[in-house]
Coordinates of C-alpha atoms in Angstrom, one line a residue:
X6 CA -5.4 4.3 -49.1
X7 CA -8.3 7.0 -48.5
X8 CA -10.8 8.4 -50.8
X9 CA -14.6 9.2 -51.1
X10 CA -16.8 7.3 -53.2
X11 CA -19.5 9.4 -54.4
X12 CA -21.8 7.8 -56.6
X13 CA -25.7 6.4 -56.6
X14 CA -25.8 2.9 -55.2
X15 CA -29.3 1.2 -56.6
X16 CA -30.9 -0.6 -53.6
X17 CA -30.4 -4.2 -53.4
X18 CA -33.7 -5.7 -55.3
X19 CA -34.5 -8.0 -52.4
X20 CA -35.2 -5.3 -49.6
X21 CA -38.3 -3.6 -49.7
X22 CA -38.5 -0.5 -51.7
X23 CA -40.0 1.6 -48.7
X24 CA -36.8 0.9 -46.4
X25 CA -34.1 1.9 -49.1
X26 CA -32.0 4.5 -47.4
X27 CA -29.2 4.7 -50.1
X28 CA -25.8 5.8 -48.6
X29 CA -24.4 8.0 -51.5
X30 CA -21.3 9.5 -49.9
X31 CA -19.3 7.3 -47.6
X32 CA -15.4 7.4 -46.7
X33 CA -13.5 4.5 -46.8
X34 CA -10.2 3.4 -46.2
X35 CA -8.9 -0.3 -46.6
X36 CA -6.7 -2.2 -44.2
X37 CA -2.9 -3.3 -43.9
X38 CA -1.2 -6.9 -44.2
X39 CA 0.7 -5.8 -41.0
X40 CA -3.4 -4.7 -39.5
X41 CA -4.4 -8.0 -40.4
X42 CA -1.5 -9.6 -38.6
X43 CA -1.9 -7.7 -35.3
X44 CA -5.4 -7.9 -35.2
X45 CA -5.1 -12.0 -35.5
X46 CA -2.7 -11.9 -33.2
X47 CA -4.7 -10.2 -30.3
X48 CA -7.6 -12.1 -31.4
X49 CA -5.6 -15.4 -30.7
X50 CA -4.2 -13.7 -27.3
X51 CA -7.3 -13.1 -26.0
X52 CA -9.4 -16.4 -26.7
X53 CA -6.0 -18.3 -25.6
X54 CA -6.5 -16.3 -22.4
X55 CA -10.4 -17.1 -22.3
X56 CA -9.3 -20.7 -22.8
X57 CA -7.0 -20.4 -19.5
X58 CA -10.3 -19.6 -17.0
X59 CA -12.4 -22.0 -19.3
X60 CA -13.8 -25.3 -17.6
X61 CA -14.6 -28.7 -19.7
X62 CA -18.0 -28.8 -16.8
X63 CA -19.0 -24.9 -17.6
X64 CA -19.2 -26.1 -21.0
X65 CA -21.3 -28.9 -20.7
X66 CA -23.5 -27.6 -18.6
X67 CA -27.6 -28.4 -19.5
X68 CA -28.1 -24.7 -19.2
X69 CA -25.3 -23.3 -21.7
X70 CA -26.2 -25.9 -24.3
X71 CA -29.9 -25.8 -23.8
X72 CA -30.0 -21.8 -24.4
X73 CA -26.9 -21.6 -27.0
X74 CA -28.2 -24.4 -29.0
X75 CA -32.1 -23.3 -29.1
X76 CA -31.3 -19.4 -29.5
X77 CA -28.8 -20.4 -32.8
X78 CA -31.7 -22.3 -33.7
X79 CA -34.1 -19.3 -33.0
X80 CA -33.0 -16.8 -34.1
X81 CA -31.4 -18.1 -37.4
X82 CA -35.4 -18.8 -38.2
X83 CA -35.5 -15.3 -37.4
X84 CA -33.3 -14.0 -39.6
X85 CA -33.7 -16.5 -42.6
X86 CA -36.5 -14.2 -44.0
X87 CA -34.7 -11.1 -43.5
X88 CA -33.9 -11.3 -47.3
X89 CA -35.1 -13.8 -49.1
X90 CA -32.1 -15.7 -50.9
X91 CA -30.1 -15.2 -47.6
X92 CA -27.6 -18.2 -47.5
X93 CA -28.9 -20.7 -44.1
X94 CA -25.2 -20.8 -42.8
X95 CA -25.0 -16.9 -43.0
X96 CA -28.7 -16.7 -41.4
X97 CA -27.2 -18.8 -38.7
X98 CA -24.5 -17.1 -37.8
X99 CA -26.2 -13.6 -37.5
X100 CA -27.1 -15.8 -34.0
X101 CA -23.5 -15.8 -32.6
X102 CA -22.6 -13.4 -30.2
X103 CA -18.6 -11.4 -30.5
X104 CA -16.8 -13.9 -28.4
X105 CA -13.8 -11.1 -28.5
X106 CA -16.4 -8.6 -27.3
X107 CA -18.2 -10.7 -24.3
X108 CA -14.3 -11.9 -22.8
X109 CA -12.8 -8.0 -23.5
X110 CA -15.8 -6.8 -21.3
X111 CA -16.2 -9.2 -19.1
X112 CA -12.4 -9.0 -17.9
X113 CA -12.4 -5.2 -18.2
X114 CA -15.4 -5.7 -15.1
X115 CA -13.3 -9.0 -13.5
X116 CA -16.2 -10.9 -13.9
X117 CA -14.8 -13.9 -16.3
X118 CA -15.1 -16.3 -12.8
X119 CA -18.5 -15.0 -12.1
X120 CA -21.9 -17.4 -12.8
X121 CA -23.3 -15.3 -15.5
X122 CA -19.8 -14.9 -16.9
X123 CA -19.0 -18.4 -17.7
X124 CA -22.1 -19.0 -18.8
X125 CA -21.9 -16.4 -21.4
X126 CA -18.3 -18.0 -22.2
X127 CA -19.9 -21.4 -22.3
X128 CA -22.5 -20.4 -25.0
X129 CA -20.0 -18.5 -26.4
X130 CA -17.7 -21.5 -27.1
X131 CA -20.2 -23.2 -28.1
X132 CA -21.3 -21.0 -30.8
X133 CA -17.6 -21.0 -32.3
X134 CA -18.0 -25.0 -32.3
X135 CA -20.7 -24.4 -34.6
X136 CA -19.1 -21.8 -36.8
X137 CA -16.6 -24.2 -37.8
X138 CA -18.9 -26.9 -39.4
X139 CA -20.8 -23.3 -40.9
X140 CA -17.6 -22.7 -42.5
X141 CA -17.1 -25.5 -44.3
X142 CA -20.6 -25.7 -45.0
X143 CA -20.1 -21.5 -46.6
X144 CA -17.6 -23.1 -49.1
X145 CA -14.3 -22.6 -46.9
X146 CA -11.5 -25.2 -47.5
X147 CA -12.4 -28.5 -45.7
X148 CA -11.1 -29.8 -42.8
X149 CA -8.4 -32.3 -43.3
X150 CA -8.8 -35.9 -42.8
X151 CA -5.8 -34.8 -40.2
X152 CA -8.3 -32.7 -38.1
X153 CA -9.5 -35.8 -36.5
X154 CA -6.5 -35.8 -34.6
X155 CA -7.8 -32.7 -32.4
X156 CA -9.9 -35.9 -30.5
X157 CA -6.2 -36.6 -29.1
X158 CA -5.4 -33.0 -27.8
X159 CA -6.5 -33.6 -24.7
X160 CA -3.3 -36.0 -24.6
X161 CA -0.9 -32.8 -24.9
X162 CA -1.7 -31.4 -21.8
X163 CA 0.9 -33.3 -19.3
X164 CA 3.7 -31.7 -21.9
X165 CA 2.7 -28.4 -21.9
X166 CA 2.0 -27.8 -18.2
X167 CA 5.9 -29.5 -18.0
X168 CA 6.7 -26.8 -20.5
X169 CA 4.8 -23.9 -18.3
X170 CA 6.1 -25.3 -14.9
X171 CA 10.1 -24.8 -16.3
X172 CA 9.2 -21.2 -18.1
X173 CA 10.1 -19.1 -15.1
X174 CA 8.2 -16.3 -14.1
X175 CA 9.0 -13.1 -16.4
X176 CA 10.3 -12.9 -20.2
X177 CA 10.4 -16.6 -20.9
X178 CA 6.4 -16.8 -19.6
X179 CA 5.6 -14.7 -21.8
X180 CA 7.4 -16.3 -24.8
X181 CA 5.8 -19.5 -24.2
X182 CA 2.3 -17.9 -23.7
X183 CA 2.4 -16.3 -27.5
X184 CA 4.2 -19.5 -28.9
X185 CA 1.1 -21.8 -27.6
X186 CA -1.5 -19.2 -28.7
X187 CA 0.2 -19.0 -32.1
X188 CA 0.7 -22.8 -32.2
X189 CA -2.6 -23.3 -31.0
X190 CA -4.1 -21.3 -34.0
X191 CA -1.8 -22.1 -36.7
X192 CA -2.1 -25.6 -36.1
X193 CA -5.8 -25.9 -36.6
X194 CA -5.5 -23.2 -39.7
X195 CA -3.1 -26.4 -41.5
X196 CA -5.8 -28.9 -40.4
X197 CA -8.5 -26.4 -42.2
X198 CA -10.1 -25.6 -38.8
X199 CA -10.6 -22.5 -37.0
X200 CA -7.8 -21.2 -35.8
X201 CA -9.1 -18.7 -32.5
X202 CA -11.1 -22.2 -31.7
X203 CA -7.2 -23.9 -31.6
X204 CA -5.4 -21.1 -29.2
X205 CA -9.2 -21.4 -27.1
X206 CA -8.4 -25.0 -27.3
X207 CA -5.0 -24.3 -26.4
X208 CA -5.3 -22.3 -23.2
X209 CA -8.0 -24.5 -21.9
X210 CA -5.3 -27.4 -21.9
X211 CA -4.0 -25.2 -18.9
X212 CA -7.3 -24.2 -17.2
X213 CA -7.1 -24.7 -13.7
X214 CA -3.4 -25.1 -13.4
X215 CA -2.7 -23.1 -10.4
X216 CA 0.3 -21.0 -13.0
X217 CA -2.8 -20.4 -15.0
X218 CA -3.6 -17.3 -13.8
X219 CA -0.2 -15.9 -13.5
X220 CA 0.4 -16.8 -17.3
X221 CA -2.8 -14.9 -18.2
X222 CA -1.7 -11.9 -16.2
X223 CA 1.8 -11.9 -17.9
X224 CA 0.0 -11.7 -21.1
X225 CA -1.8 -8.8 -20.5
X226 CA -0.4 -6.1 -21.9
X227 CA 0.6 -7.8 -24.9
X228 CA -2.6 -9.1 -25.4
X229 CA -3.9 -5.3 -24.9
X230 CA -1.4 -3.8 -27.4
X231 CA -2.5 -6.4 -30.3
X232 CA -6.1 -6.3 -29.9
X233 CA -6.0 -1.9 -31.2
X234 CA -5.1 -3.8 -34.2
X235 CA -8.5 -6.4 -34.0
X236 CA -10.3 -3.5 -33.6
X237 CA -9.4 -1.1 -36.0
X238 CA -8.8 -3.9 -38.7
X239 CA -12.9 -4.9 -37.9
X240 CA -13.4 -1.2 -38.8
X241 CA -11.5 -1.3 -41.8
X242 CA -11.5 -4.8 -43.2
X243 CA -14.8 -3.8 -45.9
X244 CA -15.1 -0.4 -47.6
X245 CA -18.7 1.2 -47.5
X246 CA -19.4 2.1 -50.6
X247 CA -22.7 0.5 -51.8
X248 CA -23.7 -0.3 -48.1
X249 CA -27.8 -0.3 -48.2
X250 CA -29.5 1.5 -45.6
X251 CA -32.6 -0.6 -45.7
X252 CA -31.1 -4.5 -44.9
X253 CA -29.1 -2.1 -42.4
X254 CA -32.0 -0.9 -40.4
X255 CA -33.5 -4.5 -41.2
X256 CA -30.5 -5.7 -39.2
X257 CA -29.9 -3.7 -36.8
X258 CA -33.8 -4.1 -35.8
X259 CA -33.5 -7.7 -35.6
X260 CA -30.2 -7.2 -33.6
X261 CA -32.3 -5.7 -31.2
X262 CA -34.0 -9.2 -30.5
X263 CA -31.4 -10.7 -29.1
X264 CA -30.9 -9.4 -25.7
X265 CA -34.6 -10.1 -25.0
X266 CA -34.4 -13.9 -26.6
X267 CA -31.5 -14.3 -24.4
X268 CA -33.5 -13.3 -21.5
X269 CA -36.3 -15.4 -22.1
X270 CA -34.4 -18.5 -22.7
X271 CA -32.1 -17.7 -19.3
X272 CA -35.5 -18.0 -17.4
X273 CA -36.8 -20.4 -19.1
X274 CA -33.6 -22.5 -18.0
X275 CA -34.4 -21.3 -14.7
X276 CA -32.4 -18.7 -13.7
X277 CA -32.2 -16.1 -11.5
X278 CA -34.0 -12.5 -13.2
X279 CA -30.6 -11.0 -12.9
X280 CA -28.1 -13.4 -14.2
X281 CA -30.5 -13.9 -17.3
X282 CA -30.4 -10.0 -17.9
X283 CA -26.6 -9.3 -17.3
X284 CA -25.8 -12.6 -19.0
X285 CA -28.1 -11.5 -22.3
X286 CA -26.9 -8.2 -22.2
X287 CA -23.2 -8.9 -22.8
X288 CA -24.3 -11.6 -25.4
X289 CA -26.4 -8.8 -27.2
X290 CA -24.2 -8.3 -30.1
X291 CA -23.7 -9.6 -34.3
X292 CA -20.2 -12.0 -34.0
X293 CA -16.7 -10.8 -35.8
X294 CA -17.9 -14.5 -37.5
X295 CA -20.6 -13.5 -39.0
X296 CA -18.3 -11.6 -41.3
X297 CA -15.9 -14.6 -41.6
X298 CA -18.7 -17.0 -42.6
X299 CA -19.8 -14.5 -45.0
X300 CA -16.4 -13.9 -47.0
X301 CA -16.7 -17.3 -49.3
X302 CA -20.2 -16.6 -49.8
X303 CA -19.5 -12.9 -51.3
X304 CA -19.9 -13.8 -54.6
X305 CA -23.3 -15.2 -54.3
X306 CA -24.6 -12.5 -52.3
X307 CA -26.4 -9.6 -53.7
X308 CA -24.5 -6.1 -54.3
X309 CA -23.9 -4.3 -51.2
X310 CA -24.5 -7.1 -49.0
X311 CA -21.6 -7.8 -47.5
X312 CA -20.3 -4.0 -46.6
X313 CA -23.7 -3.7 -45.2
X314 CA -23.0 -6.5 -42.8
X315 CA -20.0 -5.2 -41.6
X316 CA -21.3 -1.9 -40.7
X317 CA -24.3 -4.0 -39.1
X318 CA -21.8 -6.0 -37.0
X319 CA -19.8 -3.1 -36.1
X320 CA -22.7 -0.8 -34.6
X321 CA -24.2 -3.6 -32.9
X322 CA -20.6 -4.2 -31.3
X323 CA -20.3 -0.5 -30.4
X324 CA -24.3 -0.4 -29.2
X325 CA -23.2 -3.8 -27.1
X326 CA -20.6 -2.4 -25.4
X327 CA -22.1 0.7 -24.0
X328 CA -24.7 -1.6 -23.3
X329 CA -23.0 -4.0 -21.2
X330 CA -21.1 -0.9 -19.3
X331 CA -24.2 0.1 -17.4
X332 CA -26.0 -3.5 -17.3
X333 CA -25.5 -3.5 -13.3
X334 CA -26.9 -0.5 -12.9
X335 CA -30.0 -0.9 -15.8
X336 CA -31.4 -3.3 -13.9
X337 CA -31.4 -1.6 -11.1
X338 CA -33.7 0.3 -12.5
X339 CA -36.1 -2.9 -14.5
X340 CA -35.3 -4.5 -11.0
X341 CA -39.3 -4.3 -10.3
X342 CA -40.8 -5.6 -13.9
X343 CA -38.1 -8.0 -14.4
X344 CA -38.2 -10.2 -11.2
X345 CA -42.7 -10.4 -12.2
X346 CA -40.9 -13.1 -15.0
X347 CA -38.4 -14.8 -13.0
X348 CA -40.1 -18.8 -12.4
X349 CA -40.9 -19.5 -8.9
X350 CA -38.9 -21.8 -6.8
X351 CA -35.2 -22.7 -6.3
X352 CA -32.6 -21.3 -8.9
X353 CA -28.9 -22.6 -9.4
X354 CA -27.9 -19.4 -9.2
X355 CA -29.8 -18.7 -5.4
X356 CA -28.3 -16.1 -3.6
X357 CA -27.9 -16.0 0.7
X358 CA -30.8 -14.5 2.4
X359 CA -29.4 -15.0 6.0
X360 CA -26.5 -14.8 7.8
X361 CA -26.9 -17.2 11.0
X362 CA -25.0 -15.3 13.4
X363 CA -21.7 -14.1 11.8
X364 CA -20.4 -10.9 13.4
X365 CA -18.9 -9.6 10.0
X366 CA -19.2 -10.4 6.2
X367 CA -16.2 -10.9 4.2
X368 CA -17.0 -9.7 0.5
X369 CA -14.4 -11.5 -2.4
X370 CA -12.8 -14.0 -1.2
X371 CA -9.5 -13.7 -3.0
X372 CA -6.0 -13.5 -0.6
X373 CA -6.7 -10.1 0.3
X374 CA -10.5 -11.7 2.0
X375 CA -9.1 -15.0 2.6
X376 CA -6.7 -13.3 5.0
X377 CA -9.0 -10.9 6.5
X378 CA -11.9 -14.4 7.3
X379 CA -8.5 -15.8 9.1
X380 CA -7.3 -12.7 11.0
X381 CA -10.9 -12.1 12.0
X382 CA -12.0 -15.6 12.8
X383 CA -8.4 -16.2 15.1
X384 CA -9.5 -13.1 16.8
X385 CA -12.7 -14.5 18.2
X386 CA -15.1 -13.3 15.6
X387 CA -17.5 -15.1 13.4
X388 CA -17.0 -14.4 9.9
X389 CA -18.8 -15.6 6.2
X390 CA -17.3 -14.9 3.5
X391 CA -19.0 -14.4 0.1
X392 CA -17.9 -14.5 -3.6
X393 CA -19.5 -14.9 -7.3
X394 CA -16.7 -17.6 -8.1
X395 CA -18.4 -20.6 -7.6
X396 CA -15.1 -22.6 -7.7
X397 CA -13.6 -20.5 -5.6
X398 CA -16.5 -21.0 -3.1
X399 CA -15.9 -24.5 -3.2
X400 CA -12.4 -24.2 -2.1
X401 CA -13.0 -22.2 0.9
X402 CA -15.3 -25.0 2.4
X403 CA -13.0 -27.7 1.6
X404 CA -10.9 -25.7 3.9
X405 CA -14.1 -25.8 7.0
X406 CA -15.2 -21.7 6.2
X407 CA -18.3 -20.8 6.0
X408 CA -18.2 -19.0 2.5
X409 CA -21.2 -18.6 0.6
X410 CA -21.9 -17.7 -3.1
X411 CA -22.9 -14.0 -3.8
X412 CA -22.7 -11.3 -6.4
X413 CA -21.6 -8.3 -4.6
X414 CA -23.3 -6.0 -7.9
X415 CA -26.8 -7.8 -7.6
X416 CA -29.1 -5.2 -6.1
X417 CA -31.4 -8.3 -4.8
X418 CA -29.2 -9.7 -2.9
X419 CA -28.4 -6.5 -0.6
X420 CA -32.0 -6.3 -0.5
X421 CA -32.6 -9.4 1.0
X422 CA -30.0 -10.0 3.3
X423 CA -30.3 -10.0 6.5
X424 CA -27.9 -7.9 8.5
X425 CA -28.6 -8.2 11.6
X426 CA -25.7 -8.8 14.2
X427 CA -23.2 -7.8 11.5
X428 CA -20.2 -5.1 12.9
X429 CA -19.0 -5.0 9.7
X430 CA -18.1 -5.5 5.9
X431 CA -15.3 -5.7 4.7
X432 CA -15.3 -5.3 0.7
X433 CA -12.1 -7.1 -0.3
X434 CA -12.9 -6.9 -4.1
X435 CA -10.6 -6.5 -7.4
X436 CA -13.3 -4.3 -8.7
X437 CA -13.5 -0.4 -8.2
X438 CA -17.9 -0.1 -9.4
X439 CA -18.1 -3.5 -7.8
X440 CA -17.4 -1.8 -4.3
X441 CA -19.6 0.9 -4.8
X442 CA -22.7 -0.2 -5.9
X443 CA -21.7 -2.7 -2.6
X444 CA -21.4 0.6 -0.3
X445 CA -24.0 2.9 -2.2
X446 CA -26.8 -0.6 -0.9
X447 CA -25.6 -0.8 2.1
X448 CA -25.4 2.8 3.1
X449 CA -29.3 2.7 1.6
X450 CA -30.5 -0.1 3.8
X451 CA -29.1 2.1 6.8
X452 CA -26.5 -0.1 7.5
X453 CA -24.6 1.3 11.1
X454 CA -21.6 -1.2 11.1
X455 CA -18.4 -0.5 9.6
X456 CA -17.8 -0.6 6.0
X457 CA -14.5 -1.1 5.0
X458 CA -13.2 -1.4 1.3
X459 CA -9.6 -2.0 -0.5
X460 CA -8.4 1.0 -2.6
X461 CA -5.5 0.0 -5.5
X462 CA -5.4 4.1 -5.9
X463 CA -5.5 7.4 -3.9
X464 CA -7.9 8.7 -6.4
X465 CA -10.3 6.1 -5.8
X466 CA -10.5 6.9 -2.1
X467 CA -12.7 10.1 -2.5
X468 CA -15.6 8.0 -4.4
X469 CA -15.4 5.3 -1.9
X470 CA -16.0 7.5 1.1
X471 CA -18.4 9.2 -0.5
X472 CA -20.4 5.8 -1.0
X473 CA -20.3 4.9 2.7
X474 CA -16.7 3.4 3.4
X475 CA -15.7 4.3 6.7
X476 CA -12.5 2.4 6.7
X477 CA -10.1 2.4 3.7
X478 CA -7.2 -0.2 3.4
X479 CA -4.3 0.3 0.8
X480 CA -2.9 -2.8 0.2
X481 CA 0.2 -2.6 -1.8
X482 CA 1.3 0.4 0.3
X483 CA 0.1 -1.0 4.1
X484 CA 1.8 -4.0 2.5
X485 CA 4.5 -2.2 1.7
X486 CA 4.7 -0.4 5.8
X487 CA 4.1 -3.6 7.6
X488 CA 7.6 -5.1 5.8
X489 CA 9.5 -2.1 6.8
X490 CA 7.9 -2.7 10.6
X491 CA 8.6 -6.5 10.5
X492 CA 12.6 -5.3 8.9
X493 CA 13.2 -2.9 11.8
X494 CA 12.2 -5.1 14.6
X495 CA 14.3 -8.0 12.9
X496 CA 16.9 -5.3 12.9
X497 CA 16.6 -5.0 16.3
X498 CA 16.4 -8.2 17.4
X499 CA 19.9 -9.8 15.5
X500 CA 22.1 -5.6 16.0
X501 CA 24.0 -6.8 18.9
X502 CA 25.3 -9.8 17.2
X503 CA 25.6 -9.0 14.0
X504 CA 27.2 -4.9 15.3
X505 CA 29.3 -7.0 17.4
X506 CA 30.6 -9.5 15.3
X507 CA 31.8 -6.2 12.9
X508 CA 33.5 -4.5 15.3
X509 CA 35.3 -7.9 16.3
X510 CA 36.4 -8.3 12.5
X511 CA 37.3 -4.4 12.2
X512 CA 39.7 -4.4 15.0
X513 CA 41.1 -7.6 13.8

């Protein structure tokens, strides 16, 4: 299964002779039918759980198919020359970004609800659209005259939420979770269409189901555990051996473009500096489907081609992901130069610069916040609440609370907020960095009310002191005190009668 390949690999005779960086001695080791498997299993877990939190309005909005559509279109000019001969459906789908990639790290950082996040899932979905008419185009086997059946899907969504709503809450979820995504993606395989756009497909059915988000949490580790096999089967699925060095640093140069053409295309769109440079950060990468489209076109290509993509795809994955680890931070830093290119005026993405007399800000409004805005507000205060879920914004109002849509990581918006008259924040969010950067801001703009901040761990309570939390709230445990409060003074309230009665029955 292992072995070295040392030999002289002639450069390929369409890349300039000056760039030829031959890679004589390269390991290799091929992949596994059972790989192969798990890896399109946790593929088909994870977009099934994208398609959960995905919304039909997200997808079609002007913005994700103005940017998706013209930077496919862009950069696929862009790449066309990169080697003269290059196939058009392979140039154009050096221009998708790794869907698996964007959702793994924007769930890893909880921000799949967030603005920027589902804009980077609607272009993402939209590029996987278009890879399925680039596959048939790349010589894959045509779509059945069945496939026009997928129009009807949306028809299947009153059975399966009647499937999910009798599925219980444990074991049998799960079950029924990996039986749709499998469906999903089998199903379309038979109709000759792509089968991680079936369990997407799939999931979606059930987006915005309120069992939704339980489902995709039941999943998890499932989902976790079969995507080690996505990854390592990426790694493994070509052997290196006659991999060019020059269409490599040819590719991975043009790689480079596409955060910036991202950016540019955000603005031009008119959004907000920041969501265009988080947002074309995490969609910086080469697409798992660039390698798929490839595949039928291997015998066409010229020698060394196609091992060289897949080393191109996987570095740009690994470069991506660091990348999008520190994006928060990073422009923290660009903060300054970035903002000179944002367009003037309002943005869809405008953030609250004033507070109107609210005596404390609420931060995520998930139960945890929504709970705290209610305690607070029956006690006589006046509390906002704030949240980067738009949606979930919009359900707070319908409810009369003043909640407003914020990112707590987005420097600006700390900057200019006005916090005057404020006692407090209370940082109810999901997110461990999130609450940080949140304190680290605050503590900077010499912020004298009290911060207060959810820890999930005892470990985490250190680094949130540290940051300016003056108040930390453990809410499984404190959860766990206040029932043993409420048991004891229920205790005390029914132990005559219920004492009584026992000592009646024992002396009977």
């Amino acid at each position: 299964m292992e072995g070295i390949l040392i030999h002289g690999v002639p450069p390929l005779p369409l890349v300039p002779p000056f760039i030829h960086i031959p890679l004589h001695i390269i390991p290799y080791t091929t992949s596994t039918p059972f790989l192969h498997q798990a890896a399109e299993i946790g593929v088909l877990l994870l977009l099934f759980s994208v398609g959960l939190k995905l919304r039909l309005k997200d997808l079609l909005d002007p913005r994700v198919l103005g940017v998706g559509g013209v930077e496919i279109l862009l950069f696929g000019l862009l790449a066309f020359p990169l080697v003269p001969g290059l196939p058009l459906a392979l140039a154009l789908a050096l221009a998708f970004s790794s869907t698996v990639l964007v959702a793994k790290v924007l769930e890893d950082k909880k921000e799949l609800s967030t603005y920027h996040g589902r804009l980077a899932i609607g272009i993402l979905v939209l590029q996987d659209l278009v890879a399925v008419g680039l596959l048939a185009l790349g010589g894959e086997k045509a779509p059945s005259p069945f496939a026009l059946l997928v129009l009807l899907f949306p028809l299947l969504r009153r059975g399966v939420v009647w499937l999910l709503e009798r599925s219980g809450h444990e074991e049998l979820l799960v079950l029924f979770g990996l039986t749709l995504a499998l469906a999903g993606g089998e199903g379309f395989r038979a109709l000759g269409l792509s089968p991680e756009l079936g369990a997407l497909l799939l999931g979606a059915l059930l987006s915005g189901h309120e069992r939704g988000t339980e489902l995709s949490k039941a999943l998890w580790s499932l989902k976790e555990a079969f995507l080690v096999g996505f990854f390592l089967e990426i790694g493994l699925r070509e052997g290196l051996g006659g991999a060019e060095g020059g269409f490599l640093l040819a590719l991975l140069a043009l790689g480079l473009l596409k955060v910036p053409l991202f950016f540019g295309l955000l603005l031009f769109f008119g959004l907000r500096a920041r969501t265009a440079f988080v947002a074309g950060t995490y969609l910086g990468s080469y697409s798992e489907f660039a390698l798929i489209v490839a595949l039928p076109l291997a015998a066409g290509l010229a020698p060394g081609l196609l091992s060289t993509l897949a080393l191109g795809v996987a570095l740009s994955m690994a470069f991506t992901a660091f990348l999008a680890r520190y994006a928060h931070p990073l422009y923290k830093r660009l903060e300054p130069w970035l903002l000179r290119l944002e367009r003037k005026g309002l943005h869809p993405d405008e953030e609250p610069t004033r507070l109107d007399g609210a005596t404390f800000l609420v931060v995520g409004m998930g139960r945890t916040g929504g709970a705290v805005y209610r305690v607070l507000e029956e006690g006589g205060e006046t509390p906002v609440g704030l949240d980067a879920d738009p949606e979930k914004v919009e359900r707070h109002r319908a409810k009369g609370r003043r909640v407003l849509y914020g990112d707590a990581e987005d420097p600006e918006l700390w900057e200019r907020l006005d916090l005057r008259g404020l006692k407090g924040v209370v940082l109810a969010l999901p997110d461990l960095e999130a609450k940080l950067l949140a304190a680290r801001w605050l503590k900077e703009r010499g912020f004298k009310g009290l911060v207060a901040a959810t820890s999930f761990h005892l470990e985490e309570d250190p680094l949130l002191e540290e940051a300016g939390v003056g108040l930390v709230f453990h809410p499984f445990r404190e959860a766990g005190e206040r029932l043993a409060e409420k048991v004891l003074e229920a205790t005390a309230i029914m132990n005559g009668v219920s004492y009584g009665r026992s000592q009646q029955m024992g002396s009977d």
